[in-house]
Amino acid sequence: MEKPPRVGDRVVVPFGIRDVEGEVFRVEGKARTWVTVELFLDGGEEPTLMTYLLREVRPAEAA
């Protein structure tokens, strides 16, 4: 991903041995951009927050 995503954007990130879709929660950093993504895993009610380097994040496909 070249430009940082914006809060609320849908993205795909690595999670274990698979890729999962989530929503951007926070973007921060200057020299290295970090993206915090909100993930809803296995139908859970509470989201999981994970932080990734910008290079690990890619836009989700439009439905």
Short mmCIF file of C-alpha atoms in Angstrom, two decimals, residues 7-51:
data_model
loop_
_atom_site.label_atom_id
_atom_site.label_comp_id
_atom_site.label_asym_id
_atom_site.label_seq_id
_atom_site.Cartn_x
_atom_site.Cartn_y
_atom_site.Cartn_z
CA VAL A 7 -9.53 5.62 9.58
CA GLY A 8 -12.59 3.56 8.63
CA ASP A 9 -11.07 2.08 5.44
CA ARG A 10 -11.49 -1.66 4.92
CA VAL A 11 -8.14 -3.46 4.61
CA VAL A 12 -6.68 -6.97 4.48
CA VAL A 13 -3.88 -7.95 6.88
CA PRO A 14 -1.98 -11.14 7.74
CA PHE A 15 -3.22 -13.00 10.81
CA GLY A 16 -1.47 -16.29 11.52
CA ILE A 17 -1.49 -18.43 8.38
CA ARG A 18 -4.34 -16.55 6.72
CA ASP A 19 -5.30 -13.06 5.65
CA VAL A 20 -8.27 -11.38 7.32
CA GLU A 21 -10.29 -8.26 6.60
CA GLY A 22 -10.62 -5.46 9.11
CA GLU A 23 -11.23 -1.75 9.54
CA VAL A 24 -8.53 0.86 10.09
CA PHE A 25 -8.72 2.17 13.65
CA ARG A 26 -5.61 4.41 13.80
CA VAL A 27 -2.69 5.47 11.56
CA GLU A 28 0.46 6.94 13.11
CA GLY A 29 4.17 7.44 12.58
CA LYS A 30 6.45 9.42 10.30
CA ALA A 31 9.56 7.47 9.32
CA ARG A 32 7.66 4.19 9.72
CA THR A 33 3.90 4.26 9.41
CA TRP A 34 1.95 1.97 11.73
CA VAL A 35 -1.65 1.01 11.05
CA THR A 36 -3.89 -0.29 13.85
CA VAL A 37 -6.68 -2.49 12.51
CA GLU A 38 -9.88 -3.59 14.25
CA LEU A 39 -10.59 -7.28 13.53
CA PHE A 40 -13.73 -9.26 14.32
CA LEU A 41 -12.47 -12.84 14.57
CA ASP A 42 -14.50 -16.05 14.60
CA GLY A 43 -17.79 -14.23 15.08
CA GLY A 44 -16.72 -12.70 18.38
CA GLU A 45 -18.64 -9.74 19.75
CA GLU A 46 -15.56 -7.80 20.86
CA PRO A 47 -13.02 -6.64 18.26
CA THR A 48 -9.33 -7.44 18.40
CA LEU A 49 -6.90 -4.57 17.73
CA MET A 50 -3.67 -5.43 15.91
CA THR A 51 -0.97 -3.04 14.71
#
